[in-house]
Coordinates of C-alpha atoms and ligand atoms in Angstrom, one line a residue:
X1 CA -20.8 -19.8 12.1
X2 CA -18.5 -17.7 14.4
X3 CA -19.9 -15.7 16.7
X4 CA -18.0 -12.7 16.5
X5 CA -18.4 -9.5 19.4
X6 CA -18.0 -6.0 17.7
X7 CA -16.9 -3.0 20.2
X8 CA -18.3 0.2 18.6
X9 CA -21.1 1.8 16.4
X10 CA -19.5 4.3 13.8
X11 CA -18.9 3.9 10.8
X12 CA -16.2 1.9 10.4
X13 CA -17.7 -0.8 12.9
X14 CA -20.6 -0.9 10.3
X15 CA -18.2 -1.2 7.8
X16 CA -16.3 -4.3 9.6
X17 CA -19.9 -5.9 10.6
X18 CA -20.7 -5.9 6.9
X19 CA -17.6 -7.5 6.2
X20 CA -17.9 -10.0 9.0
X21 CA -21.2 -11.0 7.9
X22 CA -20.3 -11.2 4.7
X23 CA -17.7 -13.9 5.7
X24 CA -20.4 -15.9 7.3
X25 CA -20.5 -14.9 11.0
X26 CA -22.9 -13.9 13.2
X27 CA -22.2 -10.5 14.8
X28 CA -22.9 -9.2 18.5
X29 CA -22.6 -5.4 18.7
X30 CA -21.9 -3.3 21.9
X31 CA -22.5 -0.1 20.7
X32 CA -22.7 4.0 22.2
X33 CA -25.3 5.1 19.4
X34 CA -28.0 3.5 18.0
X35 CA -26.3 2.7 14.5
X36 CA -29.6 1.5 12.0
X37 CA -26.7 -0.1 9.6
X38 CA -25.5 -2.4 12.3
X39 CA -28.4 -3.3 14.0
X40 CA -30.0 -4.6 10.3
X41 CA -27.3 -7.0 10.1
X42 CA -26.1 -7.8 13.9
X43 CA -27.6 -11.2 16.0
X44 CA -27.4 -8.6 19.0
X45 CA -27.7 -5.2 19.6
X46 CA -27.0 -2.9 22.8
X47 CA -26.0 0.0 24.1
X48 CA -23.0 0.1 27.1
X49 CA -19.9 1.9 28.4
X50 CA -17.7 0.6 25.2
X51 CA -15.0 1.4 28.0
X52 CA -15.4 -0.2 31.0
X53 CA -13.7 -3.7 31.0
X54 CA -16.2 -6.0 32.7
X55 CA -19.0 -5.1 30.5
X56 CA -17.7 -5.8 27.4
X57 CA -17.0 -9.0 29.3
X58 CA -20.2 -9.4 30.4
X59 CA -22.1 -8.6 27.1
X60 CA -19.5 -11.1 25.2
X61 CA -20.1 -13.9 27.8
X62 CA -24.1 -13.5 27.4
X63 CA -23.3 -13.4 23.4
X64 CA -21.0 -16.6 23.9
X65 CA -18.4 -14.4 21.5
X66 CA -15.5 -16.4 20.4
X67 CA -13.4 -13.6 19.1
X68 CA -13.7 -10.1 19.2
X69 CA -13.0 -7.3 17.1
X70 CA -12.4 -3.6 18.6
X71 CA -13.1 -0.8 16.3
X72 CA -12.3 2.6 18.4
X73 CA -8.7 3.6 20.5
X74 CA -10.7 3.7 23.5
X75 CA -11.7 0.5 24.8
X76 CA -8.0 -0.5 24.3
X77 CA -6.5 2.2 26.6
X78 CA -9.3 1.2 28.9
X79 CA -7.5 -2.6 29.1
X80 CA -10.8 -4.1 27.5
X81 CA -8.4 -6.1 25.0
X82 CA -6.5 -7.2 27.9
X83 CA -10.3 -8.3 29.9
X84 CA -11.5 -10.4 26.8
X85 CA -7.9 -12.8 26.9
X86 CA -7.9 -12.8 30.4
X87 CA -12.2 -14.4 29.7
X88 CA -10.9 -16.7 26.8
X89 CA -12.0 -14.8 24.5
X90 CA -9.5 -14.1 21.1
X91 CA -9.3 -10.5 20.6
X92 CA -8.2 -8.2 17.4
X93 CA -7.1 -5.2 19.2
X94 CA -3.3 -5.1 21.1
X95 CA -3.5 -4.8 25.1
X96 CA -3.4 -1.5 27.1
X97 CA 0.5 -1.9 27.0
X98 CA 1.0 -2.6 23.4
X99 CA -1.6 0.4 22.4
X100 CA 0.6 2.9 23.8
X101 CA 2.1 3.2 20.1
X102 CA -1.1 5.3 20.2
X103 CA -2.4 6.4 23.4
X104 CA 1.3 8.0 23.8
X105 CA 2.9 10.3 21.4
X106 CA 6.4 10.4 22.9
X107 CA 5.7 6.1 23.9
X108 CA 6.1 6.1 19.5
X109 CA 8.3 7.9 19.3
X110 CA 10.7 6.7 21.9
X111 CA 9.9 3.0 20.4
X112 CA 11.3 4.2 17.1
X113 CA 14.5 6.0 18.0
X114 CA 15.4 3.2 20.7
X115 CA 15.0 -0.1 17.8
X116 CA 16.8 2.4 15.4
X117 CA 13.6 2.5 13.0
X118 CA 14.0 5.1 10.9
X119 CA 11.3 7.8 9.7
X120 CA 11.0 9.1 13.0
X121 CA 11.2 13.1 12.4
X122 CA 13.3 15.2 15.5
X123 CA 11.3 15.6 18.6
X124 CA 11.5 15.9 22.1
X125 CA 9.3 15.4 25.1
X126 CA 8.6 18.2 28.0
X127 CA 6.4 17.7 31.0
X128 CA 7.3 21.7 31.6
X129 CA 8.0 24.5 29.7
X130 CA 11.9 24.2 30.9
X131 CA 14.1 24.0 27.4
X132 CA 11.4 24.2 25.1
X133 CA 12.0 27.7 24.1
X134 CA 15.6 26.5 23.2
X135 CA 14.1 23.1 21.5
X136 CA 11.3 25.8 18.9
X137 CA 14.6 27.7 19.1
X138 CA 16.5 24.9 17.2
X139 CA 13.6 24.1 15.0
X140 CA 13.1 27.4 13.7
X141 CA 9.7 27.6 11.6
X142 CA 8.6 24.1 11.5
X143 CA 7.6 22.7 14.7
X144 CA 4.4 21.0 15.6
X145 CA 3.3 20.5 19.6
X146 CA 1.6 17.4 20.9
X147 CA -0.4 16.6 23.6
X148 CA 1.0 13.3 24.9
X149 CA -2.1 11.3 25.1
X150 CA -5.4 10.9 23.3
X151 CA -7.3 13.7 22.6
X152 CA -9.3 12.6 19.6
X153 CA -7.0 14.6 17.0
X154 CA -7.8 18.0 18.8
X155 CA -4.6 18.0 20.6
X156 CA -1.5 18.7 17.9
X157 CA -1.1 22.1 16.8
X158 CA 0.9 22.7 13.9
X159 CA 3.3 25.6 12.8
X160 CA 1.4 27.8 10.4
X161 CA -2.3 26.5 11.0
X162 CA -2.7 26.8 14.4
X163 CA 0.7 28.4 15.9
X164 CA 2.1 31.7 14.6
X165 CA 4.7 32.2 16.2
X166 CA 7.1 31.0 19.2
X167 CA 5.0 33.0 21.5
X168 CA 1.9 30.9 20.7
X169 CA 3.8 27.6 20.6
X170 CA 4.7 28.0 24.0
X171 CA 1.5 29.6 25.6
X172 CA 0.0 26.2 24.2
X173 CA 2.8 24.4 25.7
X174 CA 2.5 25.9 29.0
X175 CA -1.6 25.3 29.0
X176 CA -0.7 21.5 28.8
X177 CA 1.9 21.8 31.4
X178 CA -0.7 23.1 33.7
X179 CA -3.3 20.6 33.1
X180 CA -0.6 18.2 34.4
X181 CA 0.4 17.3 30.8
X182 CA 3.4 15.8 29.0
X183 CA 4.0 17.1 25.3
X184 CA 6.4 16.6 22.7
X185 CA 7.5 19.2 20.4
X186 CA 8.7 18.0 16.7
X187 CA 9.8 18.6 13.6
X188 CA 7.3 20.1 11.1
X189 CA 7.3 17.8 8.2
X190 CA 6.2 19.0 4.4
X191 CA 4.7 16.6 2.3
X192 CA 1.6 14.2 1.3
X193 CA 0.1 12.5 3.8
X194 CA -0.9 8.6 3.6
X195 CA -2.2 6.1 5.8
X196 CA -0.3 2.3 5.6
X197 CA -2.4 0.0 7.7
X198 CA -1.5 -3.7 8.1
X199 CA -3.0 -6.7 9.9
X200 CA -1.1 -8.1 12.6
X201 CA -0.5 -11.0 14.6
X202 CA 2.5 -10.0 16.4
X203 CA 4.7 -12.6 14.2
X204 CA 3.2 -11.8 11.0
X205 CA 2.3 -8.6 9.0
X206 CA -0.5 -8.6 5.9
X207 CA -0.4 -4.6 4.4
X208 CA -3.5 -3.1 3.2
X209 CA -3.7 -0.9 0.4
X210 CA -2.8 2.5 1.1
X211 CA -5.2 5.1 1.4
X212 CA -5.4 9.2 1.5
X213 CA -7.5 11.2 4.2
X214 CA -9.1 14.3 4.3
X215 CA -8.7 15.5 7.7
X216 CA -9.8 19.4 6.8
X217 CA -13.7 20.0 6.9
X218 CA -13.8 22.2 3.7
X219 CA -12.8 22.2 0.3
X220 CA -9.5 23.1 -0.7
X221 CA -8.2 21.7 2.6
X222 CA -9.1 24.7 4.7
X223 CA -11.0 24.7 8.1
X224 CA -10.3 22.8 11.0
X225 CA -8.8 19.3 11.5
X226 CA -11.5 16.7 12.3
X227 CA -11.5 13.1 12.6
X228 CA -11.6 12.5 8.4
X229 CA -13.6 14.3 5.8
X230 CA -13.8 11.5 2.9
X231 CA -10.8 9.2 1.3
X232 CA -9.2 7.3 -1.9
X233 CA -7.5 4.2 -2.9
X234 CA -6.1 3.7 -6.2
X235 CA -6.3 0.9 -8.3
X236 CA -2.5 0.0 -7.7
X237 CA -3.3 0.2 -4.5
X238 CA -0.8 2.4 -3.7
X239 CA -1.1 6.2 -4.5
X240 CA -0.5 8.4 -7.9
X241 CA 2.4 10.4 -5.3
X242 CA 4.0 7.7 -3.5
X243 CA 6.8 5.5 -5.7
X244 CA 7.0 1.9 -4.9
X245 CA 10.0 2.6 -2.3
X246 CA 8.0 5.1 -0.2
X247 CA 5.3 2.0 -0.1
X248 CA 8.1 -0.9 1.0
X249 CA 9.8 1.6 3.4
X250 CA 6.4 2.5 4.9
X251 CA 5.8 -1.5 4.9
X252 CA 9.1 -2.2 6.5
X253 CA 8.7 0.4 9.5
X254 CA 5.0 -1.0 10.2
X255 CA 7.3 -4.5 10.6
X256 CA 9.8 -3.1 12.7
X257 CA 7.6 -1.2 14.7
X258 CA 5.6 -4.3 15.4
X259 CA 8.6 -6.0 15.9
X260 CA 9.6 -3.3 18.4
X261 CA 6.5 -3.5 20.4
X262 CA 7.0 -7.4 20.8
X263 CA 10.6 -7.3 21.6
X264 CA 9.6 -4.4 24.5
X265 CA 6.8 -5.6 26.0
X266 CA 7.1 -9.7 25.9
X267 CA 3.9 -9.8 24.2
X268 CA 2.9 -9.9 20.8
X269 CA 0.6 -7.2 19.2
X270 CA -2.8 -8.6 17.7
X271 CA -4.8 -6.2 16.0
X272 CA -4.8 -3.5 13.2
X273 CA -1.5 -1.2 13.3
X274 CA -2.1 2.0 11.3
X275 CA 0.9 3.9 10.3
X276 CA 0.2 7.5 9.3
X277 CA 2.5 8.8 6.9
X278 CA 3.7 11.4 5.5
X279 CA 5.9 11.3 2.0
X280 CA 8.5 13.6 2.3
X281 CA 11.1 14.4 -0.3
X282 CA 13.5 12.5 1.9
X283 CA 11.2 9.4 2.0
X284 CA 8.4 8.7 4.2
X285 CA 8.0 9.1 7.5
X286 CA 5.9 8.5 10.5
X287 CA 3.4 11.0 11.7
X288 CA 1.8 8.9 14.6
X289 CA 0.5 5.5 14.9
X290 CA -3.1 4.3 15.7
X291 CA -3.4 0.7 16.9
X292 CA -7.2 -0.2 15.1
X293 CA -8.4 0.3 12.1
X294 CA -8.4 4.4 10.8
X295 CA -11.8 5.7 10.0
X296 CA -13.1 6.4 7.2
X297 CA -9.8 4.2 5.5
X298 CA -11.4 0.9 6.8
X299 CA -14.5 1.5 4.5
X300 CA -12.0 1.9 1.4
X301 CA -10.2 -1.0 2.7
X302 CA -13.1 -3.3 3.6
X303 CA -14.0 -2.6 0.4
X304 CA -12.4 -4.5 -1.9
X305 CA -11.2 -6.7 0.2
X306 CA -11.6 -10.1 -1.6
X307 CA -10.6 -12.7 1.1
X308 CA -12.3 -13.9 4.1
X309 CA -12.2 -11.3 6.7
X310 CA -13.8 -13.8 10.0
X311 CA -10.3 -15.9 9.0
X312 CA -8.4 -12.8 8.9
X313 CA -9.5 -11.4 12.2
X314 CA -9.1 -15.0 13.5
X315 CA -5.6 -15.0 12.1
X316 CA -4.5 -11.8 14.0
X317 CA -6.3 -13.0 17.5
X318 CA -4.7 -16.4 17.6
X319 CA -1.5 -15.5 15.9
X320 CA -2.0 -17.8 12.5
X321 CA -2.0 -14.6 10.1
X322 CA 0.7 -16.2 8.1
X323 CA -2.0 -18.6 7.1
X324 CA -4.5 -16.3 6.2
X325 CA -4.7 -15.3 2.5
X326 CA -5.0 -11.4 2.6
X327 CA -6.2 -10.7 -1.1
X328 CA -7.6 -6.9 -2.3
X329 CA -9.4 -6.3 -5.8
X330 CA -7.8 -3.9 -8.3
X331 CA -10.4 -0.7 -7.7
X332 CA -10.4 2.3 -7.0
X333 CA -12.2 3.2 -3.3
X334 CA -13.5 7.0 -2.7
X335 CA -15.2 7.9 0.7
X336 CA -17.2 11.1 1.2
X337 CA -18.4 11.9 4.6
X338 CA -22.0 13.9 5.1
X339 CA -21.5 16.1 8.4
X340 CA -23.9 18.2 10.1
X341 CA -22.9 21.7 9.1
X342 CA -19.8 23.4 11.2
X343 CA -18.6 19.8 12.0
X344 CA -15.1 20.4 13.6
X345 CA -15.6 23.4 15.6
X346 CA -19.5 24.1 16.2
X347 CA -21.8 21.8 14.7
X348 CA -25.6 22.4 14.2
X349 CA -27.5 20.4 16.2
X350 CA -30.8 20.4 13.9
X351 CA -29.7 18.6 11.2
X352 CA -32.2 15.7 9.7
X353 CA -30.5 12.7 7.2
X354 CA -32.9 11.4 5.1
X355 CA -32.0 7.9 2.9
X356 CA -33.6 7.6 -0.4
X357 CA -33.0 3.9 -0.1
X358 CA -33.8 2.7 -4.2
X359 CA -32.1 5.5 -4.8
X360 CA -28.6 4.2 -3.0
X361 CA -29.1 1.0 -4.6
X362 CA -29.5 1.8 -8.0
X363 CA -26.6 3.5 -7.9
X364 CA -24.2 0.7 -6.5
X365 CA -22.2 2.8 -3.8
X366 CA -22.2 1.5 -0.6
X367 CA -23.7 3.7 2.7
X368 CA -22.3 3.3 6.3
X369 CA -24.0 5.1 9.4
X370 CA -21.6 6.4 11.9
X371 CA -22.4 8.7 14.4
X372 CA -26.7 9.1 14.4
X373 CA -29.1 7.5 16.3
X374 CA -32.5 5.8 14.4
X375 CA -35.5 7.0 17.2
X376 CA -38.2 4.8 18.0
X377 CA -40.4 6.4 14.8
X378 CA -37.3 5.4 12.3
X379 CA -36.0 9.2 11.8
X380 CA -32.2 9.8 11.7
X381 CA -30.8 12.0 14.6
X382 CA -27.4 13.2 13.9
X383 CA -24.8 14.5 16.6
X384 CA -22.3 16.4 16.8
X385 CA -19.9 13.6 14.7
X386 CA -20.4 12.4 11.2
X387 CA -23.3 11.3 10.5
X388 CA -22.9 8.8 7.2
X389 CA -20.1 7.9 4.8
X390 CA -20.6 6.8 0.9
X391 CA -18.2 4.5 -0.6
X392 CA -18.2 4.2 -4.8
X393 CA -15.3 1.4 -6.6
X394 CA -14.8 1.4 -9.7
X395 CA -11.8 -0.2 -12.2
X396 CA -10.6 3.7 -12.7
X397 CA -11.0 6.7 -10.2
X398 CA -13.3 8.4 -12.1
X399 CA -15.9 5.8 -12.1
X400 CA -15.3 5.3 -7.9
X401 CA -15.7 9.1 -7.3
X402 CA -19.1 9.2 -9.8
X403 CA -20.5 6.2 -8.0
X404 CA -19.9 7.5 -5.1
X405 CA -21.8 11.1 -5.8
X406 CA -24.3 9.3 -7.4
X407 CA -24.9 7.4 -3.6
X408 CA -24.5 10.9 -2.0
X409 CA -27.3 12.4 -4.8
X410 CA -29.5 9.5 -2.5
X411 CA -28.4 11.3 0.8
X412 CA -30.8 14.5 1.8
X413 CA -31.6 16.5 4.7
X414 CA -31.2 20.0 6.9
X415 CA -27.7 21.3 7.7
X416 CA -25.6 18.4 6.2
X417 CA -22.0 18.8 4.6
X418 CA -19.7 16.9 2.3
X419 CA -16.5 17.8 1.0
X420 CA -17.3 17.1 -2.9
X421 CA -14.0 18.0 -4.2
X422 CA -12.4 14.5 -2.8
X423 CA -11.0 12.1 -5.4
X424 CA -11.7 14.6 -8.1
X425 CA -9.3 15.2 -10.6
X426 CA -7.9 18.7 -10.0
X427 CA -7.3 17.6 -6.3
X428 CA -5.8 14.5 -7.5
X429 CA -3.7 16.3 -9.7
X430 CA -2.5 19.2 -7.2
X431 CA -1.3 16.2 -4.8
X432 CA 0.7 14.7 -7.3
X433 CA 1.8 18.1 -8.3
X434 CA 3.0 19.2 -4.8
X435 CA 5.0 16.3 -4.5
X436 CA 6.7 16.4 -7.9
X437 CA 7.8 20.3 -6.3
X438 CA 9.0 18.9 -3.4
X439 CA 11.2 15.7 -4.7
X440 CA 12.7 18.5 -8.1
X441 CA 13.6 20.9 -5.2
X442 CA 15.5 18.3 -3.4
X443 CA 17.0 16.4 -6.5
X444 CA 18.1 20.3 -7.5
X445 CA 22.1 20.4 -7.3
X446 CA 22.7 23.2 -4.9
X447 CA 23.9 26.2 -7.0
X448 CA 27.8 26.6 -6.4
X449 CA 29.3 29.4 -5.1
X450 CA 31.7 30.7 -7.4
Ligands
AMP1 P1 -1.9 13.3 14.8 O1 -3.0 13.4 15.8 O2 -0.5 13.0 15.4 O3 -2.2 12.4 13.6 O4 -1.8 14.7 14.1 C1 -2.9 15.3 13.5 C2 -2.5 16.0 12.2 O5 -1.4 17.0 12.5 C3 -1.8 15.1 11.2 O6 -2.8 14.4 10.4 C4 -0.9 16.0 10.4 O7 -1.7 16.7 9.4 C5 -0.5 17.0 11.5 N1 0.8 16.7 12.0 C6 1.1 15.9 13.0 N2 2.5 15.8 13.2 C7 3.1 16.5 12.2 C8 4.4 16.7 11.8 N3 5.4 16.3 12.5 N4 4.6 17.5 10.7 C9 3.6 18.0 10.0 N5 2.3 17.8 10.3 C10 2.0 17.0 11.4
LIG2 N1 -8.5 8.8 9.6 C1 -8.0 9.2 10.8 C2 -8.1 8.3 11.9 O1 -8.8 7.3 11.9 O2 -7.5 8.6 12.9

C-alpha cells in the first residue's frame, strides 16, 4: 500500500483522495479546513500552513509519505515541491521554477513566444504605465490587463466586463504599478473557453479529456468571475464546439510547452499542466496555464478515470509516465457547485449545508466537500469559498446533468447557490451556436469592392 501525502482540503483534494484510495493507497492529508470527505477516507488528518516548506516536510516524514501529490498553486510558489525532493520524497507538482508557467503571466507568455509555440495571443509586459497607452492604443477595443502574479483569478480585467474604456484600463494599470506590480496587457480573444489538462513527467505527456468551466457565479454567465461555478465533459471526451484539430493543437502546445519548460530550466516538469483555452475562429489558443490540477475539472476528470491513478501519480513523480496506462470511460461528467449566496464578491456568512446522505446515494452522483469545516457537533460551516460540488456521469449528457440534480435535490440549507443552468441543453446549444457564428464569420469571403 503506498502511502501517499495529499497537500490541500478542497474539493478537488477530496476528489484526488477518493481516487487515490480507490487505487489502493493509504492517504495522509495536510489540510487548511476541516474537509469531512477527506478525513472519512484519509490514514491522517491535520491542519498546517499548506505553504510553508518544512512543515509539509515535517508532516510527510512523521506520515513516512512516499510520494506526494499537491493539489493547490500555492504550496508550489512557496518551493514546497522543491522541499519534498530535496527529503526523498517523489512529488506530483513542478518546483517553484518550473511553476512560473503559472505564478507569472508574462513568465508564459515569454516561454511561448521565445520556443516559437504558437497560440500565444499579442501582449506585452509593463512594470509602469510608460507605453501602455500606445500598446491599448494599438489594440483598440479588445485588450485584457493582468496582474503578473497570483491573485487567485481576481487579478485580470477584461475589455467589456470590467474595463470600459482606455481611461479605466489604465487607472487599473497604474493601481498595479503603484503596489510595485508588473502587468501585461493582451489581446482580447472571442471565443469558447476550454480547459486541456495533461499528466506530465517532464518526458512524457498523457491528455485528459477536456472539460468546460463556469467561471461566472450566475446563470446566463453574468456576475462576477470566481474560481469555477460547475463543469462538463462529453462523452467523446472532447467538446460538442471544439473539432478534432482544436483538440490535437491544444495537445501539441501542452507538449511544447512542457518541452519548453524543460529545455529552459534544466529540469523536467512533474505534475499536472493545465492549459486554459480558448477556441477561437483562428484555432485555439492559450489563455493562461496552471501547473495542478483545475478545480472543479479534476472532479469530471477523476471521474471516469478508469486506470490506476497511485501508478499515474507515481509515473509523473519518478518520470515513468510513458509506462502508465492513462485510460478514461466514455461518459459524460457534469459538476455543479453549491455556494454560499453572493459567492464572488460578498458572500453570506450564515449559510448552513445540510447532507441528506440516503438521499445522495440513491441517486448515484458523487459529493465532494471543498471549502467548510465539520465542527465538533458534526454541523457543516461554510466560508466564504465553495462549499460542495456534485458530480453525475452518465453514457449521454442528459443522464450526467439529471444525476447530478438529482445529488444536488440531497443538498439543503440557508443561503446556498448553484448555477442549475450548467450542462443543460439550451446552454449547451448556445455554446455550440456561438462558435458556429464565429468560424461562418471567418470562413465568409470578404465582400469585394467593386
Ligand atoms: P486567467 O486568470 O488568466 O485565467 O483569466 C481569468 C479569465 O479572464 C479567463 O478565464 C478568461 O475568461 C478571461 N481572459 C483572460 N485572458 C483573456 C484574453 N486574452 N482574452 C479574453 N479573455 C481573457
Ligand atoms: N477552474 C479554474 C481553475 O482551477 O483555475
Amino acid at each position: 500500500m503506498t502511502r501517499v501525502l495529499l497537500l490541500g482540503s478542497g474539493a478537488r483534494e477530496h476528489a484526488i483522495a477518493r481516487a487515490l484510495c480507490h487505487s489502493g493507497a493509504s492517504v495522509s492529508c495536510f489540510a487548511s479546513n476541516l474537509n469531512p470527505g477527506i478525513m472519512a477516507l484519509a490514514a491522517g488528518f491535520e491542519l498546517g500552513e499548506l505553504n510553508a516548506p518544512q512543515a509539509v516536510v515535517d508532516f510527510a516524514t512523521r506520515h513516512r509519505a512516499e510520494l506526494a501529490v499537491i493539489g493547490p498553486e500555492a504550496p508550489l510558489a512557496a518551493g514546497v515541491a522543491d522541499a519534498l525532493r530535496a527529503a526523498g520524497i517523489a512529488t506530483v507538482g513542478p518546483d517553484r521554477e518550473l511553476a512560473r508557467i503559472e505564478t507569472s503571466k508574462a513568465f508564459a507568455r515569454d516561454l511561448l513566444v521565445r520556443h516559437g509555440i504558437p497560440g500565444c495571443p499579442r501582449y506585452r509586459t509593463f512594470d509602469a504605465l510608460e507605453g501602455v497607452a500606445d500598446w491599448l492604443a494599438e489594440l483598440g477595443d479588445g485588450y485584457v490587463v493582468k496582474y503578473d502574479g497570483l491573485a487567485g483569478g481576481k487579478g485580470v480585467k477584461v475589455a467589456g466586463d470590467h474595463l470600459h474604456s482606455h481611461a479605466e484600463a489604465l487607472d487599473y494599470c497604474r493601481e498595479l504599478a503603484a503596489s510595485g506590480g508588473r502587468f501585461v496587457v493582451e489581446e482580447k480573444l472571442i471565443g469558447e473557453e476550454f480547459s486541456l489538462m495533461s499528466f506530465c513527467d517532464g518526458e512524457t505527456l498523457r491528455h485528459m479529456p477536456a472539460v468546460q468551466d463556469h467561471k461566472r457565479a450566475l446563470e446566463g454567465d453574468r456576475g462576477p468571475n470566481t474560481g469555477g461555478m460547475g463543469s462538463y465533459s462529453d462523452t467523446s471526451h472532447s467538446l460538442a464546439f471544439l473539432d478534432d484539430e482544436d483538440i490535437s493543437t491544444a495537445h501539441a502546445i501542452n507538449e511544447a510547452a512542457a518541452a519548453a519548460l524543460h529545455a529552459e530550466c534544466g529540469a523536467p516538469y512533474r505534475g499536472f499542466l493545465y492549459g486554459g483555452f480558448i477556441a477561437t475562429s483562428d484555432g485555439p489558443k492559450l489563455i493562461e496555464y496552471n501547473a495542478r490540477l483545475g478545480d472543479p475539472e479534476a472532479l469530471n476528470v477523476l471521474e471516469i478515470l478508469q486506470s490506476d491513478f497511485v501508478a499515474i501519480c507515481h509515473g509523473m513523480a519518478t518520470g515513468t509516465l510513458a509506462d502508465c496506462e492513462v485510460e478514461f470511460r466514455p461518459a459524460a461528467t457534469v459538476c455543479k457547485y453549491v455556494v454560499p449566496e453572493g459567492y464572488g464578491v460578498k458572500p453570506r456568512r450564515d449559510c448552513t449545508l445540510i447532507i441528506n446522505e440516503e438521499q445522495l446515494a440513491a441517486s448515484g452522483a458523487s459529493l465532494f466537500y471543498a471549502a467548510v469545516n465539520q465542527s465538533p457537533g458534526g454541523t457543516l460551516e461554510t466560508t466564504s469559498s465553495r462549499a460542495a460540488a456534485v458530480v453525475g456521469s452518465g453514457a449521454m449528457f442528459a443522464a450526467a446533468e439529471a444525476q447530478c440534480e438529482a445529488g444536488l435535490a440531497a443538498v439543503s440549507g440557508r443561503g446556498l447557490h448553484v448555477r442549475h443552468d450548467i450542462a443543460t441543453p439550451q446552454l449547451l446549444e448556445r455554446r455550440v451556436a456561438h462558435m458556429r457564428g464565429l468560424r461562418s464569420s471567418h470562413e465568409a469571403p470578404a465582400v469585394m469592392a467593386a
